[in-house]
Short mmCIF file of C-alpha atoms in Angstrom, two decimals:
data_model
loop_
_atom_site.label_atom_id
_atom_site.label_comp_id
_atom_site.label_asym_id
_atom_site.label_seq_id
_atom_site.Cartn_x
_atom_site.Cartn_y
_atom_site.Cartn_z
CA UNK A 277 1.14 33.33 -19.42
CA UNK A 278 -2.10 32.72 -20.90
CA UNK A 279 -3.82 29.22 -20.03
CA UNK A 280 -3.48 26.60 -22.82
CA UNK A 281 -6.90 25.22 -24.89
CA UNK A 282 -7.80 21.59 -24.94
CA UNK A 283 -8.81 19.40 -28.00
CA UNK A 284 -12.65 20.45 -29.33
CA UNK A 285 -13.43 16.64 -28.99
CA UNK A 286 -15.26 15.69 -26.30
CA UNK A 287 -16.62 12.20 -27.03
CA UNK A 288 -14.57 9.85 -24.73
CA UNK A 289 -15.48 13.16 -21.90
CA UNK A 290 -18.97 12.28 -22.49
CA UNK A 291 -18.92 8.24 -22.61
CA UNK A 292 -17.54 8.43 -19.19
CA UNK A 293 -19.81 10.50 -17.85
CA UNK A 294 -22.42 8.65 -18.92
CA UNK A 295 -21.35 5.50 -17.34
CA UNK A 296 -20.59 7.02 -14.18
CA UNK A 297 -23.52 8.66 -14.05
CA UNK A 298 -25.22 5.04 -14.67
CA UNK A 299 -23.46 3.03 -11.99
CA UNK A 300 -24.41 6.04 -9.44
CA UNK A 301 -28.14 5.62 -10.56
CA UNK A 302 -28.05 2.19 -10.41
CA UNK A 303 -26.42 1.32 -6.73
CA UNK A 304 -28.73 4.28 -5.38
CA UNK A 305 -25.48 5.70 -3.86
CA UNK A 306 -24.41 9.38 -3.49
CA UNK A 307 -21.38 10.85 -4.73
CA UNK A 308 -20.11 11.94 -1.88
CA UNK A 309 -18.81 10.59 0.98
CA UNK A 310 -20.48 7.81 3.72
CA UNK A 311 -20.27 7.11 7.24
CA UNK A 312 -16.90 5.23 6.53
CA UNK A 313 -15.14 8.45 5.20
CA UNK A 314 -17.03 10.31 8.31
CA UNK A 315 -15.86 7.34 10.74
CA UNK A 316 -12.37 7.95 9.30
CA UNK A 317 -11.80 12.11 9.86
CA UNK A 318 -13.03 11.14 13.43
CA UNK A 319 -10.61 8.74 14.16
CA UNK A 320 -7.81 10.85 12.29
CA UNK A 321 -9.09 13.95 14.22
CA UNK A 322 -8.68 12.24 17.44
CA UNK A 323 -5.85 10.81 17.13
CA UNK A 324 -3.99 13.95 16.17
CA UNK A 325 -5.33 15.82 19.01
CA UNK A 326 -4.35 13.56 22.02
CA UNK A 327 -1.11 13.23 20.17
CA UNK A 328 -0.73 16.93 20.41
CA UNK A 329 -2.17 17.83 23.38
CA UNK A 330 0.17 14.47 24.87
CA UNK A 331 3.27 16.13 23.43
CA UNK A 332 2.70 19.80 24.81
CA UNK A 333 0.88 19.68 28.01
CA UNK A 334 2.17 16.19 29.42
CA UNK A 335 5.93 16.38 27.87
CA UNK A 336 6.86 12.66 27.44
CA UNK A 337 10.44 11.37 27.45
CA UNK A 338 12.32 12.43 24.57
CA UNK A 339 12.53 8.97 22.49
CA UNK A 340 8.92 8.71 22.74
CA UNK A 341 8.04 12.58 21.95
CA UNK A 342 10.22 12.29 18.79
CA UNK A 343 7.89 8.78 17.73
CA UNK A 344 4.56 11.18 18.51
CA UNK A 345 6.19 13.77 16.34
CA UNK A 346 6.73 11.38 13.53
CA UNK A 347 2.74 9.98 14.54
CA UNK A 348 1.85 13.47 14.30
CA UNK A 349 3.45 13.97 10.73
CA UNK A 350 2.07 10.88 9.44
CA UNK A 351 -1.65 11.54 11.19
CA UNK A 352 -1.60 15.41 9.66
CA UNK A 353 -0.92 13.59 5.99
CA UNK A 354 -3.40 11.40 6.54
CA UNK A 355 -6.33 14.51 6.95
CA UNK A 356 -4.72 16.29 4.54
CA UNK A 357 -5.28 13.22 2.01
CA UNK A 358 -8.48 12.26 3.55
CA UNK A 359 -10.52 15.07 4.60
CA UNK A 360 -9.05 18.14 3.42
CA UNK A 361 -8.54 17.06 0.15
CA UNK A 362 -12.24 15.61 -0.45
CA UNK A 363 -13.45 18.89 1.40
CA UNK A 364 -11.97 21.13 -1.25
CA UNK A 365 -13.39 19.24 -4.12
CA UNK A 366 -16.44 19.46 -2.42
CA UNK A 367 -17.08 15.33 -2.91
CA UNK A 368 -16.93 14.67 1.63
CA UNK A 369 -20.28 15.63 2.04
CA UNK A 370 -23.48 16.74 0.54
CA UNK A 371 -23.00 19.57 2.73
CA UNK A 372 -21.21 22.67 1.44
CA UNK A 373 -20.96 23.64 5.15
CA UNK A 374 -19.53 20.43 6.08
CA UNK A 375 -17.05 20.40 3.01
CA UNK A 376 -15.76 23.47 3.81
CA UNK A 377 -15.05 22.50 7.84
CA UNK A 378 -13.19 20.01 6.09
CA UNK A 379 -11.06 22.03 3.60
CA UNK A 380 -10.35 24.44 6.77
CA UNK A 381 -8.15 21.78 8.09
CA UNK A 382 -5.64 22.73 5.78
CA UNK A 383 -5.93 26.30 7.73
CA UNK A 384 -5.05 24.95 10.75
CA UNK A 385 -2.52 22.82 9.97
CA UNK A 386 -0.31 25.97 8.37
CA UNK A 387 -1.74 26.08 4.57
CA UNK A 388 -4.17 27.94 3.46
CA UNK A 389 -7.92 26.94 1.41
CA UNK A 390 -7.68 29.43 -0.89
CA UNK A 391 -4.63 29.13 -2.42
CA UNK A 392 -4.90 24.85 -2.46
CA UNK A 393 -8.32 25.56 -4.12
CA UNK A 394 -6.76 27.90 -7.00
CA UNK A 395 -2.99 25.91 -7.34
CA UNK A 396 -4.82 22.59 -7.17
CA UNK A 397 -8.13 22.53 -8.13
CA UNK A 398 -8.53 25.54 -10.65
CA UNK A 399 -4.40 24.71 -12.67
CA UNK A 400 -3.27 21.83 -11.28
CA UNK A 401 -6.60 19.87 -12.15
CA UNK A 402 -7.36 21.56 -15.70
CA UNK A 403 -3.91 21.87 -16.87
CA UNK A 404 -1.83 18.55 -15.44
CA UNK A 405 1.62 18.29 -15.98
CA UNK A 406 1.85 21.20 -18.47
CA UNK A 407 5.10 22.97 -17.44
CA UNK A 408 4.65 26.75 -16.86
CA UNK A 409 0.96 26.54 -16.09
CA UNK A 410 0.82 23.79 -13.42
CA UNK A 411 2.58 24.51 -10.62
CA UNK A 412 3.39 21.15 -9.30
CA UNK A 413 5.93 20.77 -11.49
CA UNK A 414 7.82 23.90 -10.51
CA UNK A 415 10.50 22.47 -8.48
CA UNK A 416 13.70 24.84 -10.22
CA UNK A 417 16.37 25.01 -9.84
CA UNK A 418 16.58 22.21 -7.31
CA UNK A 419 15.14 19.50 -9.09
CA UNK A 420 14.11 18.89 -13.19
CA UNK A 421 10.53 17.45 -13.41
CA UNK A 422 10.02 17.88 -17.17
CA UNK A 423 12.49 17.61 -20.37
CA UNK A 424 10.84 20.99 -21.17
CA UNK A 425 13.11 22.61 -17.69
CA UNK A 426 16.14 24.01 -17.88
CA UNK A 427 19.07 21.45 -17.10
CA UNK A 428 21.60 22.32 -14.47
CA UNK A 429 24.76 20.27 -13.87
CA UNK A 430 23.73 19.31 -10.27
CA UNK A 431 20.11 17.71 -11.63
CA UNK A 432 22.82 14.48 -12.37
CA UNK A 433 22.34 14.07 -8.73
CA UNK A 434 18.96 14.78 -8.26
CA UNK A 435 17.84 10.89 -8.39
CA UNK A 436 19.80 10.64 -5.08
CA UNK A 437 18.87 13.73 -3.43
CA UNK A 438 15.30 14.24 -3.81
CA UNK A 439 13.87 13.11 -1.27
CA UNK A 440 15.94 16.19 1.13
CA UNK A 441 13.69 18.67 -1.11
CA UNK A 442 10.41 16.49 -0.54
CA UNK A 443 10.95 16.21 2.87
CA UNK A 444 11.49 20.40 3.14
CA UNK A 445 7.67 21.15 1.04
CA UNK A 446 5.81 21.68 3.56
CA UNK A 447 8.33 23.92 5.51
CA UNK A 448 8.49 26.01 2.74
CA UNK A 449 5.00 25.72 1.79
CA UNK A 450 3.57 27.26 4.87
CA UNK A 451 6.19 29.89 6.24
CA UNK A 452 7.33 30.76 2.47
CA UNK A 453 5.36 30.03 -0.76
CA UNK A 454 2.04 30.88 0.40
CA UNK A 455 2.95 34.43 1.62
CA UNK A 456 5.07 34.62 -2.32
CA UNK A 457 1.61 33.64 -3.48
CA UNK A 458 -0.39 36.36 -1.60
CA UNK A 459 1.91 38.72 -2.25
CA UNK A 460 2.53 38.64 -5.82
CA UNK A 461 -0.76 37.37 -6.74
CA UNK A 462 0.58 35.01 -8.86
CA UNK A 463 0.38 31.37 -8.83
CA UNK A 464 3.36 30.55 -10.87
CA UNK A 465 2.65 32.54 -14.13
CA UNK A 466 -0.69 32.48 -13.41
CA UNK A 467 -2.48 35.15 -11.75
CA UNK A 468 -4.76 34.61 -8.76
CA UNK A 469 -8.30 35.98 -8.64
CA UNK A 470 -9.55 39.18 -6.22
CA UNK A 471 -9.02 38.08 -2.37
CA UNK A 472 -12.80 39.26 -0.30
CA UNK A 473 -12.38 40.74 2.80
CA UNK A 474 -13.29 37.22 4.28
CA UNK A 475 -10.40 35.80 1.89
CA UNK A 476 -7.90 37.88 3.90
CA UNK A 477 -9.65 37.44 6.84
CA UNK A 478 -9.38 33.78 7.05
CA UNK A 479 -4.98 33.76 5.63
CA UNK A 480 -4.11 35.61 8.31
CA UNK A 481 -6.37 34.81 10.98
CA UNK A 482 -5.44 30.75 10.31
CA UNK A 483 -1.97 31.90 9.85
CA UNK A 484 -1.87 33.68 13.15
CA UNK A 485 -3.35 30.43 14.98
CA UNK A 486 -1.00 28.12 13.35
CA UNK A 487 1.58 29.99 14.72
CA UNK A 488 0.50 30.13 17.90
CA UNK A 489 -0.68 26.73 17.82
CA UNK A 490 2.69 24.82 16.59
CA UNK A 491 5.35 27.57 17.45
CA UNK A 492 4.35 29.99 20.71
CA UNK A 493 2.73 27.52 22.72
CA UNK A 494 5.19 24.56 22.21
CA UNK A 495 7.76 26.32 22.84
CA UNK A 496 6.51 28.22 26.33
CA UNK A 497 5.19 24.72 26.81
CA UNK A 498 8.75 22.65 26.41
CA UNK A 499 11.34 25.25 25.59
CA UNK A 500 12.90 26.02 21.95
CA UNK A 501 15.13 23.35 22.00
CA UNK A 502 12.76 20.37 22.41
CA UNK A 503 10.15 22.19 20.07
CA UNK A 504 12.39 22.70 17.02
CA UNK A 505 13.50 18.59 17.09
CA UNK A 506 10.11 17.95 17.89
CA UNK A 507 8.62 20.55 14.99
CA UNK A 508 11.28 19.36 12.33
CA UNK A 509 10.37 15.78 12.74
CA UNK A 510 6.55 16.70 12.33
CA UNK A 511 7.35 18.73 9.49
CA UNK A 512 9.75 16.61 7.29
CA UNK A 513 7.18 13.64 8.07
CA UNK A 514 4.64 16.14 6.51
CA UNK A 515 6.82 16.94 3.59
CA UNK A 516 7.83 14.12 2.55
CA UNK A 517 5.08 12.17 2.64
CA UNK A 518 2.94 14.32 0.80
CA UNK A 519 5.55 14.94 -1.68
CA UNK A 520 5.87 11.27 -2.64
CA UNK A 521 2.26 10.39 -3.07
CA UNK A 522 1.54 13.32 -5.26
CA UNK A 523 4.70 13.16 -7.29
CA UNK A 524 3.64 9.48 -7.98
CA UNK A 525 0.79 10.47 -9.67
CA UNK A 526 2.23 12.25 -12.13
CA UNK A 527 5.89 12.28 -12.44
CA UNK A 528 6.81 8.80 -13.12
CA UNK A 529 8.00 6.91 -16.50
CA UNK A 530 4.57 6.32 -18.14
CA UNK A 531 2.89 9.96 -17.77
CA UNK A 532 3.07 12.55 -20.30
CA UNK A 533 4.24 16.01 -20.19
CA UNK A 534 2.29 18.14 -23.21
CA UNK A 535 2.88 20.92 -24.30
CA UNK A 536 0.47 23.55 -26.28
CA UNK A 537 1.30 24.30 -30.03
CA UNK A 538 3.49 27.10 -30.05
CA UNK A 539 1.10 28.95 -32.70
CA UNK A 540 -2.95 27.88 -31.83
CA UNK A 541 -1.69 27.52 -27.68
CA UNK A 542 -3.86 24.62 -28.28
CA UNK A 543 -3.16 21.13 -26.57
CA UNK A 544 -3.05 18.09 -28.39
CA UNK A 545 -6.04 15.57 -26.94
CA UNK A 546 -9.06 16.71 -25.01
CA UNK A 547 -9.66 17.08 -21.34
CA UNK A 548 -10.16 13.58 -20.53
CA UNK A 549 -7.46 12.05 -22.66
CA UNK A 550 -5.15 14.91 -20.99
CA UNK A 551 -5.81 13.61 -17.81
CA UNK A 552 -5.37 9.36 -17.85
CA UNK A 553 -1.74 10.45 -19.87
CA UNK A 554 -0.63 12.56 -17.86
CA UNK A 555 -1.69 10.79 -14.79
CA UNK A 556 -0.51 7.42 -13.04
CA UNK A 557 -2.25 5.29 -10.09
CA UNK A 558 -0.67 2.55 -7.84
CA UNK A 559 -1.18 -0.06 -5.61
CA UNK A 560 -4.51 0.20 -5.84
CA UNK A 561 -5.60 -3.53 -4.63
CA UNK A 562 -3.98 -2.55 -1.07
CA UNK A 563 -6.41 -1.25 1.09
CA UNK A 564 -4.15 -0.01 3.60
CA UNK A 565 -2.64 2.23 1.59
CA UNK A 566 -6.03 3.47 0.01
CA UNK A 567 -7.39 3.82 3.53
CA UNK A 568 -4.69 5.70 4.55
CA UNK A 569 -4.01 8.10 1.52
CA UNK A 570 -7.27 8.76 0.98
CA UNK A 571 -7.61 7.08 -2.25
CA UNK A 572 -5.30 9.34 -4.24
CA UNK A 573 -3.26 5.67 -5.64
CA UNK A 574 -6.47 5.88 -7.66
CA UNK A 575 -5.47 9.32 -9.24
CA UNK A 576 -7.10 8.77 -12.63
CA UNK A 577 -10.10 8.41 -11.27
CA UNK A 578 -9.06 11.53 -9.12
CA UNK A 579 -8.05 13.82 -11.89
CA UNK A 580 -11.60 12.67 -13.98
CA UNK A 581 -13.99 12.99 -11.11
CA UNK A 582 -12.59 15.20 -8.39
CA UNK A 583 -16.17 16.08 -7.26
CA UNK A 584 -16.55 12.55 -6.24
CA UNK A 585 -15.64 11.06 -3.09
CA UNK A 586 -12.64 8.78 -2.82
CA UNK A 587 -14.71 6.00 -1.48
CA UNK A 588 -15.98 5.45 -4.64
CA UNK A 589 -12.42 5.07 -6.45
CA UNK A 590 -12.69 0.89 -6.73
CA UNK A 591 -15.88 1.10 -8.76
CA UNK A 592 -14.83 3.64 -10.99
CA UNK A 593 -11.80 2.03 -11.74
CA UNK A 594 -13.39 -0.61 -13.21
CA UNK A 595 -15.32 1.60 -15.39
CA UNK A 596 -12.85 4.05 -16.81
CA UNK A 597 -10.34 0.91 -17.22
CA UNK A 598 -13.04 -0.59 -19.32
CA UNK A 599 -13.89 2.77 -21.38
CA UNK A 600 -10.18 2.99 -22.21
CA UNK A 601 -9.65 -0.34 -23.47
CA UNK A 602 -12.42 0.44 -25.57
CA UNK A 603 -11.35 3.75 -26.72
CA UNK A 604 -7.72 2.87 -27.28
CA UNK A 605 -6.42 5.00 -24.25
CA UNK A 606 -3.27 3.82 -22.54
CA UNK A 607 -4.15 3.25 -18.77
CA UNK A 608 -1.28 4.01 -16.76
CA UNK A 609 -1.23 1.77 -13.56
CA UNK A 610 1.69 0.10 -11.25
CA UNK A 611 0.07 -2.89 -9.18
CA UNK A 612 3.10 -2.54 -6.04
CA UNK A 613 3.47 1.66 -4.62
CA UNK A 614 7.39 0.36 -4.73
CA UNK A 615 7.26 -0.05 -8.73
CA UNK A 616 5.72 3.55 -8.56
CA UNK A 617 8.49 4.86 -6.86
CA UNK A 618 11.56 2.72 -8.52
CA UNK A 619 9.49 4.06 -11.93
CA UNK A 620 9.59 7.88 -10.35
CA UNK A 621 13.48 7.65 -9.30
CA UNK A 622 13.73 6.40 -12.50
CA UNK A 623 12.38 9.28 -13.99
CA UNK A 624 13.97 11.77 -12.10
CA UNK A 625 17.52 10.27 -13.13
CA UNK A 626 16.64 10.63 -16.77
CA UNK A 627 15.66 14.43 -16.48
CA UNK A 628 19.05 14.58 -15.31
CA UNK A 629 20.84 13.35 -17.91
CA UNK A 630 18.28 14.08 -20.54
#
């Protein structure tokens, strides 16, 4: 499939630039991350070590190792949101070194940095919600994400089942849809660019560690039993709560799913526009949830600036809000992450019956 063309227009682009640009000059702050994003991956990091090294070397009571599994999911989330993610945009540190130690967590935890960096930031980021480019939207035949998807009979249901499929991602991510991706070179309909040596080098060397990391040594550690509870409550904690912050960001009542003119291939607004319609953010006045989902509630600001750090995501919003009242651009926003989610339930029960 060949990759859609934006709107020539680049004026509201520009005008945000510009004022970005101008708040950075002004506060003499850098765009990437500070020693509260650096105090943060510590504490994450630590955290999830003792919790691991607890659960296979010291083998707590079962009702407690099943609550440091679920820890363990929800810790793993929290550096995927929080340092992997800002390493692979390259906004954690001034550093490339240092962002790409970051992105490598990802490696370890069963993914893998290459693919993220073309699925994410190369389609996912250019071409949002465009079904049969982006690739986050490719949930078929399970579950309908876009009026443009074929409708099965069973997607009546999927308002009520979703959240089994969410909590299965990142199952299937690691031990399935990265090896489809390597293998067919494909990212959807997209193809992926030439693997280096070091490319390969790194998929199955990380792959190989993972493995023995979360599979081999657990279970000589505590037997196959225990570690396949233990490993499915990790998991499904991984799974799911990934899946829900990123489908709130995009999948919900108030986003937009475009699609290129059938003739030109050309999309209807440019970049920017692109990006605040088809994009939502939530609960962005609770800093709990910001500090612990690495800022992606503020996904506009994400999806226009992914090269900046999260920790900036507050000032920006104030900025970009402005600029779009200004230019006439709807601002999607829900003040409560539950409204975000009623909003996305909502939305996958009208794809059903749509």
């Amino acid at each position: 499939m060949q990759a859609p063309k934006f709107a020539a227009s680049r004026s509201f682009h520009k005008e945000l630039k510009l004022r970005t640009n101008a708040y950075f000059a002004e506060a003499g702050k850098d765009t990437t991350g500070d020693a509260r994003l650096f105090a943060k991956a510590i504490i994450l990091t630590v955290v999830f070590v003792a919790v691991y090294l607890h659960l296979v070397f010291l083998t707590p009571p079962t009702w407690i190792a099943l609550a440091e599994c679920a820890l363990l999911g929800l810790t793993g989330s929290a550096i995927g949101f929080n340092v992997m993610h800002d390493g692979a945009h390259g906004s954690f540190s001034k550093s490339k070194w240092v962002n790409q130690f970051a992105s490598f967590t990802l490696n370890v935890l069963g993914g893998n940095s290459f693919m993220w960096n073309v699925k994410h930031n190369l389609i996912h980021h250019m071409y949002t919600n465009v079904d049969g480019v982006d690739d986050d939207l490719d949930a078929q035949p399970w579950l309908r994400l876009s009026s443009t998807q074929t409708r099965h009979r069973f997607h009546r249901f999927q308002h009520l089942y979703f959240w089994f499929f969410y909590a299965l991602l990142f199952i299937a991510w690691i031990f399935f849809m990265d090896y489809q991706k390597y293998f067919k070179g494909k990212i959807g309909e997209m193809p992926i660019k030439k693997m280096t040596a070091t490319d390969q080098g790194v998929f199955w060397g990380f792959k190989a560690l993972h493995l023995f990391l979360f599979v081999a040594l657990p279970i000589y550690t505590v037997g196959f039993v225990a570690w396949i509870a233990g490993f499915m409550v990790f998991a499904t904690v991984v799974g799911f709560t990934m899946s829900i912050v990123f489908q709130l960001a995009h999948t919900v009542e108030h986003t937009s799913f475009p699609m290129p003119h059938e003739i030109t291939n050309k999309l209807e607004d440019e970049w920017a526009i692109h990006q605040i319609k088809t994009t939502a953010n939530f609960a962005t006045d609770s800093k709990v949830i910001s500090w612990l989902v690495g800022g992606l509630n503020f996904q506009v600001e994400h999806h226009l600036f992914p090269t900046i750090s999260h920790i900036h995501y507050p000032a920006l919003n104030k900025i970009i809000r402005q600029a779009c009242q200004e230019f006439g651009v709807e601002y999607n926003e829900y003040p409560k992450m539950r409204y975000a989610v009623a909003s996305h339930v909502a939305h996958l029960r009208e794809m059903g019956r749509a």
